[in-house]
Amino acid sequence: MEVINPRAALLSNYEVLSLLQELESDHLLRTKTALRVKKEEEASATAVASNPTVNTHLEASENLRTIEVEAISYLTADYLPTRSQTEEGIAGLVKNLAPFSLTKAEKLQVVNLSPTLPVELYVIVEELEDRLGEQIDEILEHVQTSLVAPATLTAKEAKPNGITAQASTDVSTAIVEEGQWDEDADAIYDEEIYDDTGAGIGVEGDLEMEDD
Amino acid sequence: MFCLSVIKDTMAMHPSNFGAPVEDALIAEINKKYANRVLHDVGLCICVFDLSQAGEGKVRYGDGFLWYKVVFRMVVFRPFVSEVIIAKVKSSDEDGIRLSVNFFDDLYIPAAYLPQPTAFDPNERAHFWIPDSELTTTSELLDTLVSDRMYIDQGEVVRVRVESDEFCDDEPGPPKVTEGVQMKREPKRPPYVVCCSIAEQGLGPVAWWNGASQVVDGDEMDEG
């Protein structure tokens, strides 16, 4: 094993969450088909005929499942804004933040934590008053507009059999969108890269210095 | 919190996986090896982001595996120094507070990074902070009215700043059992520890700062 670059790029929480949710729905889909195939084989009772050594079903490892489930539970927790974020919202927010002289790391944290109160922004941005002064409210407004009301999400979960219902809808949407999904994931990623080189060239150097 | 790391490795693929598409099988293999594992000086690996390069699978003498040279990008949990993250209090003791983000729970706030003046209440098993107080010694602090204290309870959501992180790679060493006598084992150090701070305005339990005064009043009412 060789580590070529320990920190090639930074990822926002939203990107990680959507990647993990994709994995999760993929896994559910696979388990379902595997179960169905098994049942069919049992029903026809000619299972011996099929070649048991050829395995097209890849088992997800225990480690992956553990961290996937735990990370999703953290990222969708109600104390994080991640689940009320959308791809368009974040792209718009990053665009809106461009005119302010924020560093790359600060922008990432604004996206991850979505501060809606001045006190939250004070923690993220160093010397906020000196640097941004009256623009604080403007930034908070941009953040607020980038979030969708989590009401739709909570309503979904409030259903009596919320978990199963949600899981199955996730799976079905995953099937429909699977074709587009890769492109979408890349699009977010590329856009971030693009924004970084556009607005924070000097800053990028700062971040990499830490690694040395 | 999360970043991408580029890693190069040689993966072996078992013949039972030859039926699956190569790319999927490789990703599954890499995930099996790396997911939920701490890489020294890299961070905690979450899962594969994508494959950048993969060579031809080669067969070596002696086994039926196909060996692939792969370059891939991994999603890694490694908060950078001075990053602000939100975590939950897992437990507290005299030395500080231990935090958890569900998938990782070796985040610590040492007592030195708690807001001053602060003390540990052994009855409640929690640290508390007394805002705007002149008191300094622990005994003085423990004599104060409970209603004046602001506790950092277990399970509370806190906003913390990352101060430093440390990796330790303990060699397993030779077995320490000699002639059936079990030697005392030293407590294992966690491979990756993140040190955090709440000694700053705006940090600490989220409820202290969000909607500031009302929430604080409510807390005091509850405790009184």
Coordinates of N, CA and C in Angstrom, one line a residue, chain B residues 19 41 74 82 132 139 147 150 162:
Chain B
G19 N -17.3 -13.6 -11.6 CA -18.5 -13.4 -12.3 C -19.0 -12.0 -12.3
D41 N -1.4 8.5 9.8 CA -1.2 9.9 9.2 C -2.2 10.2 8.1
M74 N -10.2 7.5 -1.7 CA -10.9 7.0 -0.6 C -11.5 8.2 0.2
S82 N -8.4 23.4 13.6 CA -9.2 24.6 13.7 C -10.5 24.5 13.1
D132 N -19.0 33.9 34.5 CA -18.7 35.2 35.2 C -18.5 34.9 36.7
S139 N -12.7 23.0 45.0 CA -13.6 22.9 46.2 C -14.5 24.1 46.3
S147 N -28.0 25.5 41.1 CA -28.7 26.2 40.0 C -27.8 27.2 39.3
M150 N -23.7 25.4 35.0 CA -24.1 25.0 33.6 C -23.4 23.7 33.3
V162 N -11.4 21.7 16.6 CA -10.3 20.7 16.6 C -9.0 21.4 16.9

